[in-house]
CSV table of C-alpha atoms in Angstrom, one decimal:
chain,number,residue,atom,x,y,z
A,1,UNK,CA,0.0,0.0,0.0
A,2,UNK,CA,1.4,3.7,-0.9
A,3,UNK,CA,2.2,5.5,2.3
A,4,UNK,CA,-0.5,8.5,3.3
A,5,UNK,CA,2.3,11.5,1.9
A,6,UNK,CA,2.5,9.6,-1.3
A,7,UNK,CA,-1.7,9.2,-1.5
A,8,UNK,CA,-2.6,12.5,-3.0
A,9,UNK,CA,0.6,12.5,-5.5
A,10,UNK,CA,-0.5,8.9,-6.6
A,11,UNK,CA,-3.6,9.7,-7.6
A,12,UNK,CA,-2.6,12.3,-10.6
A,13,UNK,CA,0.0,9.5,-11.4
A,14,UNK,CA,-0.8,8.8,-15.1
A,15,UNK,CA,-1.6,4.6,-15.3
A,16,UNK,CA,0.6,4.2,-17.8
A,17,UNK,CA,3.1,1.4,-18.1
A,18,UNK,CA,6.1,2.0,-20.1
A,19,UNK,CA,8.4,-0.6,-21.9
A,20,UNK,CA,11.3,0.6,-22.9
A,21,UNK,CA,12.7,-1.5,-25.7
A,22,UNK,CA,15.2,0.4,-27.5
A,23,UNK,CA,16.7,-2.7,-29.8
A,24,UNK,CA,13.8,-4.7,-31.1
A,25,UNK,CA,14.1,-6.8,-33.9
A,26,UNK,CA,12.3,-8.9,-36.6
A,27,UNK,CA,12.4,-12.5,-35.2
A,28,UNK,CA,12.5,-15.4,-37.9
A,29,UNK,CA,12.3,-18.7,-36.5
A,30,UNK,CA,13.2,-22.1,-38.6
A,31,UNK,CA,11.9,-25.1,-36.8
A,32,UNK,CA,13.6,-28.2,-37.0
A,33,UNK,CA,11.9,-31.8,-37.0
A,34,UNK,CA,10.7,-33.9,-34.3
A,35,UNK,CA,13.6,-35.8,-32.9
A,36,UNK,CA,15.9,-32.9,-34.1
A,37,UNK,CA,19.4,-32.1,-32.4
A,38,UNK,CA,21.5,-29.0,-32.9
A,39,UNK,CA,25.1,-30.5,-34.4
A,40,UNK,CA,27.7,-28.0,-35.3
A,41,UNK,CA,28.6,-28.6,-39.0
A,42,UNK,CA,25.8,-30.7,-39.8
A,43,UNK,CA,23.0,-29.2,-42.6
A,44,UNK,CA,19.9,-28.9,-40.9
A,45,UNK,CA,16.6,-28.8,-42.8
A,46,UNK,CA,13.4,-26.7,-41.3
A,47,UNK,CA,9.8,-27.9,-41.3
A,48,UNK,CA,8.6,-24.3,-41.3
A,49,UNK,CA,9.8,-20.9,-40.7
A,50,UNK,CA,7.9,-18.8,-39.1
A,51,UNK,CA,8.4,-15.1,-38.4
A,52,UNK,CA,7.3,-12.6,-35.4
A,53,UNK,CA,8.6,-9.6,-32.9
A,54,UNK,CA,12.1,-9.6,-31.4
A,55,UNK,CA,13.5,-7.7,-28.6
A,56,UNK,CA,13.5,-7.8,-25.1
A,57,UNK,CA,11.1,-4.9,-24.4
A,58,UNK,CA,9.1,-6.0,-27.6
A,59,UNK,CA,8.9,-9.4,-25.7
A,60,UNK,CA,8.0,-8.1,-22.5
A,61,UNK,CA,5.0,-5.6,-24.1
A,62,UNK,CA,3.6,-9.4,-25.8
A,63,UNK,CA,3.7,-10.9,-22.7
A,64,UNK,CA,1.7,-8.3,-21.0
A,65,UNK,CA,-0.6,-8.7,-23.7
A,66,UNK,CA,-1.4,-12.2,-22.8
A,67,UNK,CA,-2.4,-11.0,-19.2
A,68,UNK,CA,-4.5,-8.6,-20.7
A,69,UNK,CA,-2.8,-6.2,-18.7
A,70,UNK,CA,-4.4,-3.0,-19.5
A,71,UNK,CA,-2.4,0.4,-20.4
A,72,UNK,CA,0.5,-0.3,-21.2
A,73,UNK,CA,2.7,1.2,-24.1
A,74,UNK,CA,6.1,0.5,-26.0
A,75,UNK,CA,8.7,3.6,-26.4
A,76,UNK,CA,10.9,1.4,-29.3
A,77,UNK,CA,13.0,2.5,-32.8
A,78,UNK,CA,11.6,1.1,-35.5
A,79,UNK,CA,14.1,0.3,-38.2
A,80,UNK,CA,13.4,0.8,-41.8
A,81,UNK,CA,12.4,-1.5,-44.8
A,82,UNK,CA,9.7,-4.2,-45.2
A,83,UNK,CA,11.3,-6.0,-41.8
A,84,UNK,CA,10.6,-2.8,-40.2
A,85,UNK,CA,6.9,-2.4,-41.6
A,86,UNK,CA,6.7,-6.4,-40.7
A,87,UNK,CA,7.6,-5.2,-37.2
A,88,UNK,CA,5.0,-2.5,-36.5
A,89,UNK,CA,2.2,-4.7,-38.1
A,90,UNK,CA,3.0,-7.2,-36.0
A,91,UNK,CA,3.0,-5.2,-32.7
A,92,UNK,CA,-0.6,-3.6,-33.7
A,93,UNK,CA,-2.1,-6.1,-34.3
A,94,UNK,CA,-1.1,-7.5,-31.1
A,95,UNK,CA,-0.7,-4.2,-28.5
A,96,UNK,CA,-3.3,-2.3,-30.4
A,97,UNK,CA,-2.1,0.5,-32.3
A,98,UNK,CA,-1.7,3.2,-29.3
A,99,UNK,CA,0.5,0.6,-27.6
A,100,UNK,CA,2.4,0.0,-30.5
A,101,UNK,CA,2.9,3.4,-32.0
A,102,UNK,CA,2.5,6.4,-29.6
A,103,UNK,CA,6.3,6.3,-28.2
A,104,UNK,CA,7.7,5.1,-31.5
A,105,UNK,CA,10.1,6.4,-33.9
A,106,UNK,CA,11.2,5.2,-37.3
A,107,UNK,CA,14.9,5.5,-38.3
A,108,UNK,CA,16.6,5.2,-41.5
A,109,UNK,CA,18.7,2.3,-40.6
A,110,UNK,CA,17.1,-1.3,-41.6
A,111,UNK,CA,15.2,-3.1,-39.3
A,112,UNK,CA,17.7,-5.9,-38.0
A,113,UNK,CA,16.8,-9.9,-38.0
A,114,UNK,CA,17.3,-12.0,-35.4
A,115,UNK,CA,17.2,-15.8,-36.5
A,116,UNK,CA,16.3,-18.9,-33.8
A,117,UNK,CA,16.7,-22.6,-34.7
A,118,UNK,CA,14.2,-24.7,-32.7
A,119,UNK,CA,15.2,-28.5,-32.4
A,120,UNK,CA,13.9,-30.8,-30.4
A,121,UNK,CA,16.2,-30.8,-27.5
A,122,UNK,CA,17.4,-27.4,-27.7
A,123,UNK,CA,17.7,-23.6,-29.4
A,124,UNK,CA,20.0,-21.5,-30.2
A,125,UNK,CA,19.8,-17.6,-31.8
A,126,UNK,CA,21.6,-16.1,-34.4
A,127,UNK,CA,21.4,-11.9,-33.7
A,128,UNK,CA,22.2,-9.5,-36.3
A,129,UNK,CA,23.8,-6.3,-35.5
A,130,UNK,CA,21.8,-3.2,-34.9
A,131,UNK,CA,21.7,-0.1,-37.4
A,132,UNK,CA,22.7,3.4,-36.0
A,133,UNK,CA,20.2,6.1,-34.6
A,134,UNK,CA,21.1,9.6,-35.5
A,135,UNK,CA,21.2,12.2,-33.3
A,136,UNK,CA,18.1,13.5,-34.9
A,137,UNK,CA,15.9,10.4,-34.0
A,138,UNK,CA,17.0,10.4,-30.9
A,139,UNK,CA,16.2,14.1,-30.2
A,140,UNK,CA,13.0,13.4,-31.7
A,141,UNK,CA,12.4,10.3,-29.4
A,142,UNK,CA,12.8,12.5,-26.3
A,143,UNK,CA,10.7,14.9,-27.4
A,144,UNK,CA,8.0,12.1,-28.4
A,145,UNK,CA,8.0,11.5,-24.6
A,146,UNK,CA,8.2,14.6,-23.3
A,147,UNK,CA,4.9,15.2,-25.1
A,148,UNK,CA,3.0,12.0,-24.7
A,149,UNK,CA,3.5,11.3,-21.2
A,150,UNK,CA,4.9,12.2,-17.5
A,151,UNK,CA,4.7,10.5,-14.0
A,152,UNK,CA,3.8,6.8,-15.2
A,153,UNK,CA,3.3,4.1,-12.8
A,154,UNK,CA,5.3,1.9,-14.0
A,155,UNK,CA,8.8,1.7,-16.3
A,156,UNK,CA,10.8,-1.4,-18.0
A,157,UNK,CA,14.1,-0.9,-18.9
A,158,UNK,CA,15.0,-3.7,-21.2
A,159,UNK,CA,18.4,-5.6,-22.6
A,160,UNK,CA,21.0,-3.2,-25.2
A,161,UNK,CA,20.8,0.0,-26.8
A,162,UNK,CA,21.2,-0.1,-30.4
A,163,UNK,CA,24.3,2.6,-31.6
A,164,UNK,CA,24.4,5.9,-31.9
A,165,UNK,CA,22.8,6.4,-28.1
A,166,UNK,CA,24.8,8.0,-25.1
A,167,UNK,CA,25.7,5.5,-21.9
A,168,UNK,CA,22.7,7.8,-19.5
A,169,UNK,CA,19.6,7.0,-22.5
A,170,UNK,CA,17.8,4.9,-19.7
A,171,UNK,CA,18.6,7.5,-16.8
A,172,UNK,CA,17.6,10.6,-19.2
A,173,UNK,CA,14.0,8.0,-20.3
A,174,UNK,CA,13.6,7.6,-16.1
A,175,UNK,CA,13.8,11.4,-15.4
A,176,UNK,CA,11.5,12.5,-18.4
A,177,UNK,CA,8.8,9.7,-17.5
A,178,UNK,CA,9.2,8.5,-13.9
A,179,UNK,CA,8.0,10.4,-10.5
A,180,UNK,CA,9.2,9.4,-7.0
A,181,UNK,CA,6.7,6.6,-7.2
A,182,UNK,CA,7.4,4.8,-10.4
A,183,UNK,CA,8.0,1.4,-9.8
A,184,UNK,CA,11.2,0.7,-12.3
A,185,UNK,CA,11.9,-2.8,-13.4
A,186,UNK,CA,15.1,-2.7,-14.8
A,187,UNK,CA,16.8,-5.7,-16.8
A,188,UNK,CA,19.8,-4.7,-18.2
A,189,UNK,CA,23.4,-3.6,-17.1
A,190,UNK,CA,23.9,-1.0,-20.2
A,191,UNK,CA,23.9,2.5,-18.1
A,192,UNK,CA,22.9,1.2,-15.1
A,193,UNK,CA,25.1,3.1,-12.9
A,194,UNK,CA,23.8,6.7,-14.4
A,195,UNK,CA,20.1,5.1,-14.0
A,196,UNK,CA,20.2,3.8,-10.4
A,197,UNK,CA,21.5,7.7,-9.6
A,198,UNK,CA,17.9,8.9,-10.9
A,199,UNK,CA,15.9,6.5,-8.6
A,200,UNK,CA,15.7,7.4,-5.0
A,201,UNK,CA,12.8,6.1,-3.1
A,202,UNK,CA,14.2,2.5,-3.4
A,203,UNK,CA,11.5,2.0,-6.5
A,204,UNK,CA,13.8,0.0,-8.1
A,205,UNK,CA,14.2,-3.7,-9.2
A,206,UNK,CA,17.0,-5.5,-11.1
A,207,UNK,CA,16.1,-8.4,-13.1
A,208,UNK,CA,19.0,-10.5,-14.6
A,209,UNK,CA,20.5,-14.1,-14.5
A,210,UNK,CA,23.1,-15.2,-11.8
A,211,UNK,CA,25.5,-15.4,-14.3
A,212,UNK,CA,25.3,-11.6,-15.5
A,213,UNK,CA,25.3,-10.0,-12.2
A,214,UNK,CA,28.9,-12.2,-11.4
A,215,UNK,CA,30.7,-11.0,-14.8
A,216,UNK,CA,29.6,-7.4,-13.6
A,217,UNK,CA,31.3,-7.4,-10.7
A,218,UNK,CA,34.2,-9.7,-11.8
A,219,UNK,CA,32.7,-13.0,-9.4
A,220,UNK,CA,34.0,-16.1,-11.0
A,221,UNK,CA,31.5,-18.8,-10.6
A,222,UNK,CA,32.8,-22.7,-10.0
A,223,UNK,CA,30.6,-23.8,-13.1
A,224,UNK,CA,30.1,-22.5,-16.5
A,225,UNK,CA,27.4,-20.0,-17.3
A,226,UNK,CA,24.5,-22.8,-17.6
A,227,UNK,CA,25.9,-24.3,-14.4
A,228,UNK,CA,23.9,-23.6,-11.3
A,229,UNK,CA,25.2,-20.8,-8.9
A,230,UNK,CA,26.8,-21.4,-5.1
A,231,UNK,CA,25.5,-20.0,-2.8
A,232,UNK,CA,28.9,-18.8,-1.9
A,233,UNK,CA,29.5,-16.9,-4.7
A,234,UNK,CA,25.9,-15.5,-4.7
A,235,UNK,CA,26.9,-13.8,-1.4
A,236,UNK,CA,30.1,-12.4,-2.8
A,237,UNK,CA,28.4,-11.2,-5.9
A,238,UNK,CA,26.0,-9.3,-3.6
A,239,UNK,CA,28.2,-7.8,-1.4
A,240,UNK,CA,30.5,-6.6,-5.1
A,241,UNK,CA,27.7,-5.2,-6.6
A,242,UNK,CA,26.5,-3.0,-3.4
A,243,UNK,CA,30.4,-2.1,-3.3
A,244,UNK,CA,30.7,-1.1,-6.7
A,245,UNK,CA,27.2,0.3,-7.0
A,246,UNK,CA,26.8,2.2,-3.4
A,247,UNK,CA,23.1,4.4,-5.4
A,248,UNK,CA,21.8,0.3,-5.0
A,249,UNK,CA,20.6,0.9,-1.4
A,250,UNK,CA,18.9,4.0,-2.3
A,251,UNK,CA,17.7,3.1,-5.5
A,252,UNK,CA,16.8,-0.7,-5.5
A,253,UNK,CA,13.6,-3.0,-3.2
A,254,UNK,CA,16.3,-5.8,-4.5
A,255,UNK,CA,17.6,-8.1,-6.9
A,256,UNK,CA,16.0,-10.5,-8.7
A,257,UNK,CA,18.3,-13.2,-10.2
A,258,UNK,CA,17.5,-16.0,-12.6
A,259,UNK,CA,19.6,-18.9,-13.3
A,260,UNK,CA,18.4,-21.3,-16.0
A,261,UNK,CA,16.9,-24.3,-14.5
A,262,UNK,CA,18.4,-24.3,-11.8
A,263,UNK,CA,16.7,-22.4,-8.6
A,264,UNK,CA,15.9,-18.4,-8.7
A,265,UNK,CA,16.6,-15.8,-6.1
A,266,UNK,CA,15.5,-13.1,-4.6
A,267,UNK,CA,17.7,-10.5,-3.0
A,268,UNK,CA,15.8,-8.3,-0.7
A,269,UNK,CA,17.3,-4.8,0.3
A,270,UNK,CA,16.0,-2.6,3.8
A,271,UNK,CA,18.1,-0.5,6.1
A,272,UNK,CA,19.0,-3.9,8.2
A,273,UNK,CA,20.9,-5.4,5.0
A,274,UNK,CA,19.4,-7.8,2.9
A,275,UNK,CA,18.6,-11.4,2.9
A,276,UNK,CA,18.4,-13.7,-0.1
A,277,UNK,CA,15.4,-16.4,-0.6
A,278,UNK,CA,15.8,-19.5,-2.8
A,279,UNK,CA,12.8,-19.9,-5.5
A,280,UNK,CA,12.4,-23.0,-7.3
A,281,UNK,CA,11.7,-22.4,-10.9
A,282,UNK,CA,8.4,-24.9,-12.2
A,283,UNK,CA,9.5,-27.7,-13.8
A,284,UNK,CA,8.4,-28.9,-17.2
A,285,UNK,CA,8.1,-31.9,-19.0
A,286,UNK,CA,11.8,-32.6,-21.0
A,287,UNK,CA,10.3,-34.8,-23.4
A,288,UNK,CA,8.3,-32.2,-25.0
A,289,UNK,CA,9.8,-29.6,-27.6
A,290,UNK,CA,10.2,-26.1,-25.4
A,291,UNK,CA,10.6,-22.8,-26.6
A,292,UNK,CA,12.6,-21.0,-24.1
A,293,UNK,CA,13.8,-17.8,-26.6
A,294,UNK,CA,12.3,-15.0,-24.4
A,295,UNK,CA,11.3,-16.7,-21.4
A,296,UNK,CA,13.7,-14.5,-19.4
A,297,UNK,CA,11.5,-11.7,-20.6
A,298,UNK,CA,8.1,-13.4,-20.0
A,299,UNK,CA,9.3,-13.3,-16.6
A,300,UNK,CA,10.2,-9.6,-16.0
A,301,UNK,CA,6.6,-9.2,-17.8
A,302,UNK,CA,4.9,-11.1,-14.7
A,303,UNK,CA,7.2,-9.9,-12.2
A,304,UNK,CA,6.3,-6.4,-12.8
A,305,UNK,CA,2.2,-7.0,-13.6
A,306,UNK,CA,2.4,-8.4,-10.5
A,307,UNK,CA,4.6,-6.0,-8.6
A,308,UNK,CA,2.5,-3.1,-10.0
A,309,UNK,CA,-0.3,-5.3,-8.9
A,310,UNK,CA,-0.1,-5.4,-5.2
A,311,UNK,CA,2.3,-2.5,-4.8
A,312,UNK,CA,-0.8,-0.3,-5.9
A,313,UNK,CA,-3.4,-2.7,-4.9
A,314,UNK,CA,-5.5,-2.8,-8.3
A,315,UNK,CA,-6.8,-5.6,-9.8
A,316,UNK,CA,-4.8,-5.1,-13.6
A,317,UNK,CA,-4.2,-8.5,-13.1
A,318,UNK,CA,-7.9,-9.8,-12.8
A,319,UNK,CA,-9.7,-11.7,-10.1
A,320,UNK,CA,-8.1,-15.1,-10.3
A,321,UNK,CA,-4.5,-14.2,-10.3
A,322,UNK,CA,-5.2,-11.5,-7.5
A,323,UNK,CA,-6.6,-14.2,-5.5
A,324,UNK,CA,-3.7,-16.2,-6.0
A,325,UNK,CA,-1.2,-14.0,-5.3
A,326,UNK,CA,-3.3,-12.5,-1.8
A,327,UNK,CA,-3.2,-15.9,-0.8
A,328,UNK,CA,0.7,-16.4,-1.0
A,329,UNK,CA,1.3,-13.2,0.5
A,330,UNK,CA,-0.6,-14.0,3.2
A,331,UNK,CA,0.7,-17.3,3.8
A,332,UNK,CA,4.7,-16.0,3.4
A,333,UNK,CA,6.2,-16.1,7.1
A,334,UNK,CA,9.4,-13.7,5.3
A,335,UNK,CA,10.1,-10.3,6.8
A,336,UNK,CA,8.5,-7.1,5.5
A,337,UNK,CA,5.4,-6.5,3.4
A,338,UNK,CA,7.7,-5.5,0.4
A,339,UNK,CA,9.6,-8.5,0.9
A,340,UNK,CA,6.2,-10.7,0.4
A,341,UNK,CA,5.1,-8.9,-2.2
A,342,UNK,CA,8.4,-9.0,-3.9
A,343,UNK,CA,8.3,-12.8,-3.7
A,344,UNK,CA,5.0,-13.4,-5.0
A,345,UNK,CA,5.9,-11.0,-7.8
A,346,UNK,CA,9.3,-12.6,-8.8
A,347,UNK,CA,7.1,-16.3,-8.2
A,348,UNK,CA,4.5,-15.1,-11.1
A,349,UNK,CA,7.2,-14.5,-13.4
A,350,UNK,CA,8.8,-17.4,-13.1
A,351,UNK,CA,5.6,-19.0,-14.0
A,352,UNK,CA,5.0,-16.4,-16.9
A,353,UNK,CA,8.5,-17.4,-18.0
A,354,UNK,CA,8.1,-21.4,-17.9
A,355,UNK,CA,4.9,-21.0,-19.4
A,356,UNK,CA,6.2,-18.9,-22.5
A,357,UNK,CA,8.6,-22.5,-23.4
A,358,UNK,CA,5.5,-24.2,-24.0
A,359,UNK,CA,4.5,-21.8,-26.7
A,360,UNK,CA,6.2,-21.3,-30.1
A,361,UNK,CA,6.2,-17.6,-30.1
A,362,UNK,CA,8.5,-15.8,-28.8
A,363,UNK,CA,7.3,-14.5,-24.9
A,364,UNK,CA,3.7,-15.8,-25.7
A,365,UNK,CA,2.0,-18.1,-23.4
A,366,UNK,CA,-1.4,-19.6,-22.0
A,367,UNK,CA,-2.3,-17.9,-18.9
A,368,UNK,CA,-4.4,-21.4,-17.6
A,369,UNK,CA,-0.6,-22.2,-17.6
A,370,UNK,CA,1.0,-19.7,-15.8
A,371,UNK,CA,-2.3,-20.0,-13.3
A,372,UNK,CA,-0.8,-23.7,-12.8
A,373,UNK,CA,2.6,-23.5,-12.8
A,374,UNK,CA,2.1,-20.6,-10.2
A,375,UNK,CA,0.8,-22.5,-8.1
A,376,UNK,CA,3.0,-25.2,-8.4
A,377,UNK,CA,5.7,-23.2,-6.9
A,378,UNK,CA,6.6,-24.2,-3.3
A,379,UNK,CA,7.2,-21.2,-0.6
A,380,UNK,CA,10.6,-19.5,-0.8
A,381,UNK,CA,13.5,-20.5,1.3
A,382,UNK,CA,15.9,-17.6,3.1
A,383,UNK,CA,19.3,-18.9,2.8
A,384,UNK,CA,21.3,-15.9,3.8
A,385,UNK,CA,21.4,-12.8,5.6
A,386,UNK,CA,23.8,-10.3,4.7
A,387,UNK,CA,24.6,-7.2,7.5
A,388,UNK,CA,24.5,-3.9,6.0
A,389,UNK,CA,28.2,-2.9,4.4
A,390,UNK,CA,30.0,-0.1,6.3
């Protein structure tokens, strides 16, 4: 619940929901045949090829549109060329043509292509580079936002920046949309330092895999990067990245760390220090062909429905998940209220991001299924507590 001060402020908040998704891409997918293995050097033959939206906030803006998860608009380039007009058409028809359109601009450079090859037992991408964005667009793409909107409820900050933008573009997108109260989900490490200096009323979460957050602050993990995490060097990586980036305590509710299919956590930050909770990720039948391209951002799309969710105690998420998610709040026996409603949060999208593999489509997936696997998820575990660095 929003303290009393905030009540007043909150209430000429605009509703909005911003996805910031600043390198999206045309997504062509060949799919191999049941039975099908990726072998290096080997020709392999597709049984369709099928085409949709890439990018991680383009990803994140589909998956919201699965929850029917209402308001809620893309600030995107859109690249040039038939790939690019593929793009757009693609996003109306599934945002609507306000989500798709109102915070976009078009540059010259071609629309890139990002290529996935599905086989049975695994995927793998092929990314193309990005083209440039003049200094032009990019004035133009402030201004766009200046104009549209102010104060939203809610921001994404998703994966790379495409060339020709400066280090701060997600710190100078925070200042011109967010207020005091804008809850900020924030999956990437591009600019992070210059963004996490904008927020100040701890409205921030970081999204990423175990693996990312140790290369950022030079933690070598025992295992290679699909390998599980220690615990050990979970704690170390915590400890490095509060070191290196002090604006985190000020900034951030916590961390939210995925690791493959191996267990999540969740890193929760108060004036005590922070304590990190163990969240098993749903398991899903290996004899089945999965889709996991963009399941990473399926689950930033739940985790921040259902952050938005509870932290402003609406029902954008309908009756059924609401429900759902009361009753594991309720039931949580872990520290604060904005711990429990961080865990339920970072539980839904977990279950928005296994539920995506079972789907073709990139970041598309059957809510039934998420309903399921959410449940499915056992309680949390606290496996450390960490004291507050000096």
């Amino acid at each position: 619940m929003l303290p009393l001060s905030c009540f007043f402020y909150a209430l000429a908040m605009s509703t909005s929901t911003v996805i910031v998704g600043l390198n999206g891409a045309l997504q062509k997918r060949f799919i191999l045949g049941k039975g099908s293995s990726l072998v290096p050097g080997d020709v392999h033959r597709a049984i369709d090829v099928q085409f949709g939206v890439g990018g991680k906030g383009q990803d994140v803006s589909i998956s919201l549109s699965c929850l029917n998860y209402p308001d809620t608009k893309i600030a995107q380039f859109v690249g040039s060329g038939s790939e690019g007009e593929m793009v757009l058409d693609l996003l109306k028809s599934r945002l609507g043509e306000s989500a798709a359109t109102t915070l976009t601009t078009r540059t010259k450079s071609p629309m890139r292509t990002c290529t996935t090859i599905v086989a049975t037992d695994m995927a793998t991408e092929l990314v193309e580079p990005s083209g440039a964005v003049t200094d032009t667009e990019r004035n133009e793409f402030v201004e766009n936002l200046k104009t549209s909107l102010n104060d939203v409820s809610a921001l994404c900050f998703m994966g790379s920046m495409p060339p020709g933008l400066p280090d701060d573009m997600y710190a100078i997108i925070c200042k011109t949309l967010s207020s005091p109260n804008t809850l900020c989900l924030i999956d990437s490490v591009i600019g992070l330092e210059a963004l996490l200096s904008v927020l100040t009323n701890r409205q921030g979460l970081l999204k990423i895999n175990a693996s990312e957050l140790c290369k950022l602050v030079a933690v070598k993990k025992s295992s290679s990067e699909a390998g599980g995490i220690k615990l050990s060097e979970l704690e170390e990586a915590v400890k490095k990245f509060i070191e290196n980036f002090p604006n985190a305590k000020q900034a951030l509710a916590g961390l939210a760390l995925t690791d493959g299919k191996h267990p999540s956590h969740l890193v929760s930050f108060d004036e005590q220090g922070y304590e990190i909770f163990q969240i098993d990720t749903p398991m899903l039948d290996s004899t089945s062909t999965l889709y996991p391209v963009g399941a990473g951002d399926s689950v930033a799309a739940g985790t921040l429905a259902c952050w938005k969710t509870v932290h402003y105690e609406d029902n954008s998420l309908g009756k059924d998940f609401v429900k759902e998610i009361s009753e594991r709040i309720a039931k949580s026996v872990h520290g604060s209220k904005q711990t429990r409603m961080l865990e339920a949060s970072f539980a839904f999208g977990l279950a928005c991001g296994s539920a995506s593999c079972l789907c073709e489509d990139n970041s598309v997936f059957r809510v039934d299924d998420v309903l399921g696997l959410f449940r499915s998820i056992p309680s949390s575990r606290l496996v450390s507590k960490l004291p507050v660095p000096n």
